[in-house]
GROMACS .gro file of C-alpha atoms in nm:
model
  467
    1MET     CA    1   0.000   0.000   0.000
    2THR     CA    2   0.155   0.330  -0.108
    3LEU     CA    3  -0.144   0.567  -0.123
    4ILE     CA    4  -0.078   0.857   0.114
    5LYS     CA    5  -0.366   1.090   0.194
    6SER     CA    6  -0.268   1.419   0.354
    7ILE     CA    7  -0.394   1.774   0.386
    8SER     CA    8  -0.193   1.869   0.076
    9GLY     CA    9  -0.348   1.603  -0.150
   10ILE     CA   10  -0.290   1.239  -0.237
   11ARG     CA   11   0.025   1.062  -0.348
   12GLY     CA   12   0.108   0.706  -0.446
   13THR     CA   13   0.261   0.469  -0.696
   14ILE     CA   14   0.081   0.412  -1.023
   15GLY     CA   15  -0.113   0.089  -1.067
   16GLY     CA   16  -0.240  -0.168  -0.821
   17ARG     CA   17  -0.564  -0.200  -0.630
   18THR     CA   18  -0.817   0.071  -0.551
   19GLY     CA   19  -0.748   0.233  -0.216
   20ASP     CA   20  -0.390   0.106  -0.211
   21THR     CA   21  -0.222   0.307  -0.487
   22LEU     CA   22  -0.274   0.609  -0.712
   23ASN     CA   23  -0.516   0.475  -0.973
   24PRO     CA   24  -0.797   0.625  -1.188
   25LEU     CA   25  -1.075   0.548  -0.939
   26ASP     CA   26  -0.896   0.714  -0.648
   27ILE     CA   27  -0.794   1.008  -0.869
   28VAL     CA   28  -1.163   1.061  -0.960
   29LYS     CA   29  -1.265   1.036  -0.596
   30PHE     CA   30  -1.020   1.292  -0.463
   31THR     CA   31  -1.055   1.528  -0.759
   32THR     CA   32  -1.431   1.523  -0.702
   33ALA     CA   33  -1.385   1.592  -0.332
   34TYR     CA   34  -1.156   1.886  -0.409
   35ALA     CA   35  -1.400   2.024  -0.667
   36THR     CA   36  -1.682   1.993  -0.414
   37PHE     CA   37  -1.476   2.186  -0.160
   38ILE     CA   38  -1.389   2.461  -0.409
   39GLY     CA   39  -1.756   2.485  -0.503
   40ARG     CA   40  -1.836   2.586  -0.147
   41THR     CA   41  -1.603   2.887  -0.176
   42ILE     CA   42  -1.753   3.044  -0.491
   43PRO     CA   43  -2.099   3.194  -0.564
   44GLN     CA   44  -2.354   2.941  -0.686
   45ASP     CA   45  -2.422   3.140  -1.002
   46LYS     CA   46  -2.053   3.154  -1.101
   47LYS     CA   47  -1.885   2.907  -1.334
   48GLY     CA   48  -1.581   2.775  -1.151
   49LYS     CA   49  -1.237   2.755  -1.311
   50ILE     CA   50  -0.948   2.528  -1.209
   51VAL     CA   51  -0.589   2.536  -1.339
   52VAL     CA   52  -0.421   2.201  -1.407
   53GLY     CA   53  -0.045   2.169  -1.463
   54ARG     CA   54   0.185   1.868  -1.457
   55ASP     CA   55   0.551   1.777  -1.440
   56GLY     CA   56   0.719   1.542  -1.689
   57ARG     CA   57   0.629   1.209  -1.529
   58ILE     CA   58   0.543   0.916  -1.754
   59SER     CA   59   0.203   0.882  -1.586
   60GLY     CA   60   0.128   1.252  -1.624
   61PRO     CA   61  -0.096   1.233  -1.936
   62MET     CA   62  -0.310   0.958  -1.784
   63VAL     CA   63  -0.355   1.143  -1.456
   64ARG     CA   64  -0.425   1.472  -1.638
   65ASP     CA   65  -0.696   1.312  -1.851
   66VAL     CA   66  -0.869   1.170  -1.545
   67VAL     CA   67  -0.840   1.495  -1.348
   68CYS     CA   68  -0.959   1.717  -1.632
   69GLY     CA   69  -1.247   1.484  -1.720
   70THR     CA   70  -1.359   1.474  -1.358
   71LEU     CA   71  -1.349   1.853  -1.322
   72VAL     CA   72  -1.549   1.895  -1.643
   73GLY     CA   73  -1.799   1.643  -1.506
   74MET     CA   74  -1.828   1.854  -1.193
   75GLY     CA   75  -1.914   2.156  -1.405
   76TYR     CA   76  -1.579   2.335  -1.392
   77ASP     CA   77  -1.394   2.499  -1.675
   78VAL     CA   78  -1.036   2.372  -1.683
   79LEU     CA   79  -0.733   2.576  -1.781
   80ASP     CA   80  -0.483   2.310  -1.887
   81ILE     CA   81  -0.136   2.469  -1.888
   82GLY     CA   82   0.038   2.145  -1.988
   83TYR     CA   83   0.395   2.084  -1.876
   84ALA     CA   84   0.449   2.327  -1.591
   85SER     CA   85   0.655   2.360  -1.277
   86THR     CA   86   0.482   2.376  -0.940
   87PRO     CA   87   0.553   2.750  -0.899
   88THR     CA   88   0.433   2.816  -1.255
   89THR     CA   89   0.101   2.647  -1.179
   90GLU     CA   90   0.070   2.841  -0.854
   91LEU     CA   91   0.120   3.170  -1.037
   92ALA     CA   92  -0.116   3.065  -1.317
   93VAL     CA   93  -0.402   3.043  -1.066
   94THR     CA   94  -0.373   3.408  -0.968
   95MET     CA   95  -0.275   3.532  -1.314
   96SER     CA   96  -0.584   3.371  -1.467
   97GLY     CA   97  -0.824   3.455  -1.186
   98ALA     CA   98  -0.900   3.086  -1.129
   99ASP     CA   99  -1.072   2.945  -0.822
  100GLY     CA  100  -0.803   2.687  -0.753
  101GLY     CA  101  -0.547   2.458  -0.908
  102ILE     CA  102  -0.425   2.100  -0.918
  103ILE     CA  103  -0.057   2.024  -0.970
  104ILE     CA  104   0.008   1.673  -1.099
  105THR     CA  105   0.349   1.594  -0.953
  106ALA     CA  106   0.510   1.375  -0.691
  107SER     CA  107   0.792   1.628  -0.651
  108HIS     CA  108   1.116   1.445  -0.556
  109ASN     CA  109   0.965   1.095  -0.547
  110PRO     CA  110   1.089   0.835  -0.802
  111ARG     CA  111   0.933   0.786  -1.146
  112GLN     CA  112   0.667   0.533  -1.042
  113TRP     CA  113   0.502   0.788  -0.810
  114ASN     CA  114   0.259   1.065  -0.889
  115ALA     CA  115   0.036   1.292  -0.685
  116LEU     CA  116  -0.230   1.561  -0.680
  117LYS     CA  117  -0.127   1.881  -0.503
  118LEU     CA  118  -0.422   2.108  -0.427
  119LEU     CA  119  -0.425   2.490  -0.443
  120ASN     CA  120  -0.668   2.760  -0.331
  121ARG     CA  121  -0.759   3.071  -0.532
  122GLU     CA  122  -0.440   3.244  -0.408
  123GLY     CA  123  -0.235   2.974  -0.578
  124GLU     CA  124  -0.122   2.845  -0.239
  125PHE     CA  125  -0.151   2.504  -0.080
  126LEU     CA  126  -0.466   2.444   0.121
  127THR     CA  127  -0.452   2.515   0.493
  128ALA     CA  128  -0.459   2.223   0.732
  129ALA     CA  129  -0.827   2.282   0.804
  130ASP     CA  130  -0.920   2.305   0.434
  131GLY     CA  131  -0.716   1.996   0.350
  132ALA     CA  132  -0.889   1.805   0.627
  133GLU     CA  133  -1.226   1.910   0.485
  134VAL     CA  134  -1.132   1.773   0.142
  135LEU     CA  135  -1.033   1.442   0.301
  136ALA     CA  136  -1.363   1.429   0.491
  137ILE     CA  137  -1.560   1.493   0.170
  138ALA     CA  138  -1.367   1.214  -0.004
  139GLU     CA  139  -1.435   0.976   0.282
  140LYS     CA  140  -1.809   1.048   0.276
  141GLU     CA  141  -1.835   1.015  -0.106
  142ASP     CA  142  -2.150   1.227  -0.117
  143PHE     CA  143  -2.089   1.371  -0.464
  144ASP     CA  144  -2.312   1.563  -0.702
  145TYR     CA  145  -2.203   1.589  -1.066
  146ALA     CA  146  -2.320   1.840  -1.325
  147ASP     CA  147  -2.596   1.769  -1.575
  148VAL     CA  148  -2.527   1.776  -1.949
  149ASP     CA  149  -2.602   2.147  -1.990
  150GLN     CA  150  -2.370   2.245  -1.703
  151LEU     CA  151  -2.060   2.050  -1.803
  152GLY     CA  152  -1.734   2.246  -1.810
  153LYS     CA  153  -1.483   2.277  -2.092
  154VAL     CA  154  -1.106   2.247  -2.124
  155THR     CA  155  -0.894   2.535  -2.254
  156ILE     CA  156  -0.524   2.485  -2.329
  157ASP     CA  157  -0.288   2.775  -2.255
  158ASN     CA  158   0.089   2.733  -2.288
  159SER     CA  159   0.181   3.095  -2.213
  160PHE     CA  160   0.252   3.067  -1.843
  161ASP     CA  161   0.620   2.968  -1.861
  162ASP     CA  162   0.693   3.301  -2.029
  163ARG     CA  163   0.470   3.489  -1.786
  164HIS     CA  164   0.643   3.320  -1.492
  165VAL     CA  165   0.988   3.415  -1.623
  166GLN     CA  166   0.878   3.774  -1.677
  167SER     CA  167   0.744   3.795  -1.322
  168VAL     CA  168   1.087   3.689  -1.193
  169LEU     CA  169   1.265   3.950  -1.405
  170ASP     CA  170   1.026   4.215  -1.272
  171LEU     CA  171   1.131   4.157  -0.909
  172GLN     CA  172   1.303   4.464  -0.766
  173LEU     CA  173   1.595   4.267  -0.620
  174VAL     CA  174   1.666   4.078  -0.944
  175ASP     CA  175   1.930   4.278  -1.131
  176ALA     CA  176   1.929   4.133  -1.481
  177ASP     CA  177   2.183   4.388  -1.606
  178ALA     CA  178   2.435   4.291  -1.337
  179ILE     CA  179   2.388   3.923  -1.422
  180ARG     CA  180   2.438   3.987  -1.795
  181GLN     CA  181   2.754   4.186  -1.731
  182ALA     CA  182   2.896   3.902  -1.520
  183ARG     CA  183   2.878   3.668  -1.825
  184PHE     CA  184   2.811   3.359  -1.618
  185THR     CA  185   2.820   3.009  -1.763
  186VAL     CA  186   2.624   2.742  -1.578
  187CYS     CA  187   2.557   2.369  -1.598
  188VAL     CA  188   2.203   2.255  -1.521
  189ASP     CA  189   2.061   1.912  -1.434
  190SER     CA  190   1.685   1.920  -1.491
  191ILE     CA  191   1.626   1.547  -1.429
  192ASN     CA  192   1.434   1.492  -1.759
  193SER     CA  193   1.138   1.693  -1.639
  194VAL     CA  194   0.988   2.040  -1.681
  195GLY     CA  195   1.298   2.229  -1.568
  196GLY     CA  196   1.437   2.149  -1.912
  197LEU     CA  197   1.162   2.365  -2.064
  198ILE     CA  198   1.141   2.671  -1.841
  199LEU     CA  199   1.496   2.719  -1.713
  200PRO     CA  200   1.650   2.783  -2.058
  201LYS     CA  201   1.398   3.065  -2.100
  202LEU     CA  202   1.504   3.223  -1.771
  203LEU     CA  203   1.878   3.185  -1.836
  204GLU     CA  204   1.851   3.327  -2.188
  205ARG     CA  205   1.663   3.633  -2.060
  206LEU     CA  206   1.939   3.682  -1.802
  207GLY     CA  207   2.219   3.647  -2.058
  208VAL     CA  208   2.361   3.338  -1.890
  209GLY     CA  209   2.541   3.074  -2.097
  210TYR     CA  210   2.439   2.719  -2.016
  211LYS     CA  211   2.475   2.349  -2.075
  212PHE     CA  212   2.192   2.116  -1.975
  213LEU     CA  213   2.217   1.759  -1.854
  214ASN     CA  214   1.904   1.540  -1.864
  215SER     CA  215   1.700   1.809  -2.038
  216ASP     CA  216   1.456   1.591  -2.239
  217VAL     CA  217   1.112   1.590  -2.077
  218THR     CA  218   1.063   1.214  -2.085
  219GLY     CA  219   0.979   1.155  -1.719
  220ASP     CA  220   1.231   0.872  -1.724
  221PHE     CA  221   1.450   1.025  -1.456
  222ALA     CA  222   1.823   0.985  -1.516
  223HIS     CA  223   1.889   0.930  -1.146
  224ASN     CA  224   1.708   0.947  -0.814
  225PRO     CA  225   1.530   1.283  -0.846
  226GLU     CA  226   1.595   1.409  -0.494
  227PRO     CA  227   1.870   1.675  -0.535
  228LEU     CA  228   2.110   1.529  -0.278
  229GLU     CA  229   2.486   1.489  -0.326
  230LYS     CA  230   2.467   1.110  -0.348
  231ASN     CA  231   2.242   1.144  -0.655
  232LEU     CA  232   2.438   1.411  -0.843
  233LYS     CA  233   2.766   1.250  -0.953
  234GLY     CA  234   2.702   1.333  -1.320
  235ILE     CA  235   2.677   1.709  -1.282
  236MET     CA  236   2.944   1.720  -1.011
  237ASP     CA  237   3.186   1.547  -1.249
  238GLU     CA  238   3.091   1.791  -1.526
  239MET     CA  239   3.144   2.088  -1.294
  240SER     CA  240   3.489   1.960  -1.194
  241THR     CA  241   3.610   2.022  -1.552
  242GLY     CA  242   3.632   2.390  -1.458
  243HIS     CA  243   3.423   2.519  -1.750
  244TYR     CA  244   3.139   2.666  -1.543
  245ASP     CA  245   3.076   2.931  -1.279
  246LEU     CA  246   2.785   2.749  -1.117
  247GLY     CA  247   2.598   2.420  -1.119
  248ILE     CA  248   2.219   2.424  -1.084
  249VAL     CA  249   2.003   2.124  -0.990
  250VAL     CA  250   1.624   2.116  -0.964
  251ASP     CA  251   1.377   1.844  -0.881
  252PRO     CA  252   1.106   1.725  -1.125
  253ASP     CA  253   0.859   2.005  -1.042
  254VAL     CA  254   1.123   2.281  -1.000
  255ASP     CA  255   1.037   2.397  -0.650
  256ARG     CA  256   1.360   2.264  -0.494
  257LEU     CA  257   1.698   2.406  -0.584
  258ALA     CA  258   2.056   2.299  -0.515
  259PHE     CA  259   2.381   2.463  -0.624
  260ILE     CA  260   2.722   2.318  -0.703
  261CYS     CA  261   3.042   2.523  -0.675
  262GLU     CA  262   3.269   2.594  -0.969
  263ASP     CA  263   3.510   2.324  -0.846
  264GLY     CA  264   3.246   2.049  -0.851
  265LYS     CA  265   3.178   2.048  -0.477
  266MET     CA  266   2.829   2.085  -0.332
  267PHE     CA  267   2.733   2.432  -0.217
  268GLY     CA  268   2.497   2.254   0.021
  269GLU     CA  269   2.125   2.217  -0.035
  270GLU     CA  270   2.062   2.372   0.306
  271TYR     CA  271   2.256   2.682   0.202
  272THR     CA  272   2.038   2.765  -0.099
  273LEU     CA  273   1.792   2.949   0.127
  274VAL     CA  274   2.068   3.082   0.352
  275SER     CA  275   2.256   3.248   0.065
  276VAL     CA  276   1.946   3.397  -0.097
  277ALA     CA  277   1.817   3.521   0.240
  278ASP     CA  278   2.152   3.685   0.314
  279TYR     CA  279   2.124   3.883  -0.010
  280VAL     CA  280   1.757   3.976   0.044
  281LEU     CA  281   1.823   4.086   0.404
  282SER     CA  282   2.119   4.299   0.297
  283GLU     CA  283   1.907   4.478   0.034
  284THR     CA  284   1.578   4.515   0.224
  285LYS     CA  285   1.502   4.857   0.369
  286ASN     CA  286   1.222   4.986   0.590
  287LYS     CA  287   1.083   4.641   0.667
  288SER     CA  288   1.097   4.405   0.959
  289LEU     CA  289   1.388   4.170   0.886
  290THR     CA  290   1.222   3.842   0.980
  291THR     CA  291   1.292   3.502   0.827
  292VAL     CA  292   1.129   3.161   0.864
  293SER     CA  293   1.233   2.804   0.795
  294ASN     CA  294   1.113   2.468   0.918
  295LEU     CA  295   1.240   2.277   1.219
  296SER     CA  296   1.453   2.047   1.003
  297SER     CA  297   1.651   2.332   0.844
  298THR     CA  298   2.001   2.453   0.926
  299ARG     CA  299   2.075   2.698   1.207
  300ALA     CA  300   2.274   2.902   0.958
  301LEU     CA  301   1.959   3.092   0.855
  302ARG     CA  302   1.906   3.202   1.213
  303ASP     CA  303   2.270   3.312   1.238
  304VAL     CA  304   2.259   3.508   0.911
  305THR     CA  305   1.929   3.672   1.008
  306GLU     CA  306   2.064   3.784   1.344
  307LYS     CA  307   2.379   3.917   1.174
  308HIS     CA  308   2.158   4.157   0.982
  309GLY     CA  309   1.973   4.256   1.299
  310GLY     CA  310   1.669   4.051   1.217
  311ARG     CA  311   1.460   3.788   1.389
  312TYR     CA  312   1.427   3.420   1.299
  313ALA     CA  313   1.118   3.201   1.355
  314ALA     CA  314   1.075   2.825   1.308
  315ALA     CA  315   0.773   2.644   1.163
  316ALA     CA  316   0.660   2.285   1.135
  317VAL     CA  317   0.778   2.101   0.824
  318GLY     CA  318   0.562   2.152   0.517
  319GLU     CA  319   0.528   2.443   0.281
  320VAL     CA  320   0.185   2.549   0.406
  321ASN     CA  321   0.317   2.555   0.764
  322VAL     CA  322   0.611   2.772   0.662
  323THR     CA  323   0.399   3.016   0.462
  324THR     CA  324   0.146   3.040   0.747
  325LYS     CA  325   0.423   3.131   0.988
  326MET     CA  326   0.573   3.375   0.735
  327LYS     CA  327   0.244   3.561   0.710
  328GLU     CA  328   0.204   3.556   1.087
  329VAL     CA  329   0.543   3.720   1.152
  330GLY     CA  330   0.569   3.927   0.833
  331ALA     CA  331   0.877   3.748   0.702
  332VAL     CA  332   1.065   3.904   0.409
  333ILE     CA  333   1.187   3.560   0.300
  334GLY     CA  334   1.156   3.202   0.414
  335GLY     CA  335   1.154   2.847   0.297
  336GLU     CA  336   1.285   2.502   0.374
  337GLY     CA  337   1.631   2.355   0.401
  338ASN     CA  338   1.557   2.119   0.114
  339GLY     CA  339   1.641   2.400  -0.127
  340GLY     CA  340   1.297   2.564  -0.117
  341VAL     CA  341   1.303   2.945  -0.144
  342ILE     CA  342   0.980   3.133  -0.068
  343TYR     CA  343   0.994   3.503  -0.152
  344PRO     CA  344   0.665   3.685  -0.083
  345GLU     CA  345   0.747   3.967  -0.326
  346SER     CA  346   0.686   3.699  -0.592
  347HIS     CA  347   0.438   3.462  -0.430
  348TYR     CA  348   0.398   3.236  -0.128
  349GLY     CA  349   0.541   2.922  -0.282
  350ARG     CA  350   0.880   2.754  -0.323
  351ASP     CA  351   1.022   2.870  -0.652
  352ALA     CA  352   1.355   2.761  -0.800
  353LEU     CA  353   1.340   3.034  -1.067
  354VAL     CA  354   1.319   3.306  -0.804
  355GLY     CA  355   1.603   3.140  -0.612
  356ILE     CA  356   1.826   3.121  -0.921
  357ALA     CA  357   1.769   3.485  -1.020
  358LEU     CA  358   1.831   3.620  -0.669
  359PHE     CA  359   2.139   3.401  -0.622
  360LEU     CA  360   2.292   3.506  -0.955
  361THR     CA  361   2.225   3.872  -0.870
  362SER     CA  362   2.403   3.831  -0.537
  363LEU     CA  363   2.694   3.649  -0.699
  364ALA     CA  364   2.728   3.917  -0.967
  365LYS     CA  365   2.726   4.203  -0.717
  366LYS     CA  366   2.975   4.035  -0.485
  367ASP     CA  367   3.199   3.946  -0.780
  368CYS     CA  368   3.330   3.628  -0.624
  369LYS     CA  369   3.336   3.256  -0.693
  370VAL     CA  370   3.058   3.036  -0.561
  371SER     CA  371   3.302   2.849  -0.333
  372GLU     CA  372   3.417   3.182  -0.188
  373LEU     CA  373   3.058   3.287  -0.123
  374ARG     CA  374   2.992   2.960   0.060
  375LYS     CA  375   3.280   3.032   0.301
  376THR     CA  376   3.113   3.352   0.418
  377PHE     CA  377   2.833   3.159   0.592
  378PRO     CA  378   2.837   2.967   0.923
  379ASP     CA  379   2.946   2.612   0.855
  380TYR     CA  380   2.714   2.339   0.980
  381GLN     CA  381   2.669   1.986   0.854
  382ILE     CA  382   2.333   1.808   0.835
  383ALA     CA  383   2.294   1.432   0.821
  384LYS     CA  384   1.967   1.324   0.658
  385ASN     CA  385   1.868   0.968   0.746
  386ARG     CA  386   1.545   0.775   0.718
  387ILE     CA  387   1.374   0.478   0.878
  388ASP     CA  388   1.136   0.275   0.660
  389LEU     CA  389   0.807   0.211   0.835
  390THR     CA  390   0.648  -0.131   0.870
  391PRO     CA  391   0.271  -0.187   0.899
  392VAL     CA  392   0.310  -0.241   1.275
  393THR     CA  393   0.533   0.060   1.350
  394ASP     CA  394   0.376   0.280   1.619
  395VAL     CA  395   0.520   0.619   1.526
  396ASP     CA  396   0.338   0.806   1.802
  397ALA     CA  397   0.476   0.575   2.069
  398ILE     CA  398   0.827   0.618   1.929
  399LEU     CA  399   0.803   0.997   1.941
  400VAL     CA  400   0.669   0.990   2.299
  401LYS     CA  401   0.959   0.765   2.402
  402VAL     CA  402   1.217   0.999   2.245
  403LYS     CA  403   1.057   1.301   2.410
  404GLU     CA  404   1.064   1.131   2.751
  405MET     CA  405   1.431   1.040   2.709
  406PHE     CA  406   1.536   1.405   2.691
  407ALA     CA  407   1.267   1.575   2.902
  408LYS     CA  408   1.493   1.593   3.208
  409ASP     CA  409   1.814   1.685   3.020
  410ALA     CA  410   1.895   2.042   3.125
  411THR     CA  411   2.108   2.093   2.812
  412ALA     CA  412   1.827   1.998   2.573
  413GLN     CA  413   1.526   2.193   2.450
  414VAL     CA  414   1.243   1.968   2.332
  415ASN     CA  415   1.002   2.089   2.062
  416ASP     CA  416   0.709   1.867   1.970
  417ILE     CA  417   0.505   2.085   1.730
  418ASP     CA  418   0.614   1.853   1.448
  419GLY     CA  419   0.746   1.515   1.557
  420VAL     CA  420   1.017   1.569   1.816
  421LYS     CA  421   1.318   1.800   1.787
  422ILE     CA  422   1.593   1.787   2.048
  423ASP     CA  423   1.794   2.111   2.044
  424PHE     CA  424   2.132   2.118   2.219
  425PRO     CA  425   2.360   2.424   2.238
  426ASP     CA  426   2.590   2.293   1.963
  427ARG     CA  427   2.372   2.043   1.772
  428TRP     CA  428   2.016   1.921   1.714
  429VAL     CA  429   1.824   1.616   1.595
  430HIS     CA  430   1.469   1.602   1.457
  431LEU     CA  431   1.249   1.295   1.411
  432ARG     CA  432   0.920   1.321   1.223
  433LYS     CA  433   0.692   1.109   1.010
  434SER     CA  434   0.714   1.207   0.644
  435ASN     CA  435   0.408   1.358   0.475
  436THR     CA  436   0.509   1.215   0.138
  437GLU     CA  437   0.662   0.872   0.201
  438PRO     CA  438   0.606   0.582   0.449
  439ILE     CA  439   0.919   0.670   0.648
  440ILE     CA  440   1.044   0.850   0.957
  441ARG     CA  441   1.287   1.126   0.865
  442VAL     CA  442   1.581   1.169   1.101
  443TYR     CA  443   1.769   1.496   1.045
  444SER     CA  444   2.059   1.599   1.267
  445GLU     CA  445   2.302   1.891   1.255
  446ALA     CA  446   2.641   1.953   1.416
  447ALA     CA  447   2.980   2.109   1.343
  448THR     CA  448   3.094   1.803   1.143
  449MET     CA  449   2.913   1.541   0.938
  450GLU     CA  450   3.052   1.267   1.162
  451GLN     CA  451   2.904   1.429   1.472
  452ALA     CA  452   2.572   1.493   1.300
  453ASP     CA  453   2.546   1.139   1.167
  454GLU     CA  454   2.638   0.990   1.504
  455LEU     CA  455   2.364   1.189   1.676
  456GLY     CA  456   2.109   1.078   1.416
  457LYS     CA  457   2.213   0.715   1.441
  458GLN     CA  458   2.175   0.723   1.820
  459LEU     CA  459   1.811   0.824   1.785
  460MET     CA  460   1.755   0.578   1.502
  461GLN     CA  461   1.869   0.297   1.731
  462VAL     CA  462   1.601   0.395   1.978
  463VAL     CA  463   1.343   0.348   1.704
  464TYR     CA  464   1.485   0.014   1.592
  465ASP     CA  465   1.480  -0.112   1.952
  466MET     CA  466   1.108  -0.036   1.970
  467GLN     CA  467   1.010  -0.208   1.642
   0.00000   0.00000   0.00000
């Protein structure tokens, strides 16, 4: 069983039995539930409109056909924007005045997975309460479809890549002239998905020379699509030839972003947000300098924020949790340590295009190498481990046990708003159940990778002893 139902949508492997995997019947069910929910937010006499975009996955056309057909059957007009990144689809909702949107993507999951990500009329992920309502509607299965005279229609519009790129160029802190004058050359790995379509448009408008690896949008991913060092040998080897100023890696739906230094070494996925935030904070005037990231992200963002005289706040893991906290505290920038940059001047969503443009602007203005820029930030190392769940694993009991272990430790601060995070003066470890995979994520940070990994492994042993 791989079907995962959460407040952000449904996700699973393609094929298999109803209720166990992502298959046409379950896609119809949850699309109908979402359409029913959206219908409650719009006037009864208004024709609803939903944007649908998809990444390059092999199963994408099948899922799109089912989703679009279901929405039409519910009486909605569908704006099908075809191949599109997650941030492009988010922006398309507001640019088109739609009532919501569905992104067909399983983000960093392998090729056999797909998912429906659900958006509101602001082009943002549903809140926890709204997501729970969609799940309740799906569970009840009390659906009402449109009659023949009220069926919707599908309109195809392929203009939103260009409109997305233009919106990035229009950002005040993106200095396209400075980037052009720097004459950068970059190498990009777009994992055989939609990054291979939209990123060339951005780079060409910025006057950046480029070479793409895995640029064909086949959905047959050239390697594990999560942009971690262990998966990126191809581009790291290419970067080590010394022909490029920067390496750029995105995931299949282009909301995560990782950089590689000119010498072929990882800049550090965690430092994507840190570096962009440092630039934004240095250029932001007459605003509260507040930043937000999730509990599993590096302390370096807090350090950089405080260096600029600002204030840092932490949120539970998950984009909607981060954006909710950002709005609450008035953050000028935020995101997640997985390479997700959220810049409200653009929109409240992780956007690799925004991250690339801001990073290149910073690099051009500082007139330094990427490796030199990396050395200007506090140096922490994060170990990212995982524990595969079994059908009998009691995750709640595990988290309670971990919390109890450190409750009386005077050197430890325990945070349980999202799993359990144990924060020590010089290190931390965070255990939480994944929203996207049947695993427990174990992230730990310290001064060295050895220390971080050792701390993570200690907590993992606790879990194994309980299984």
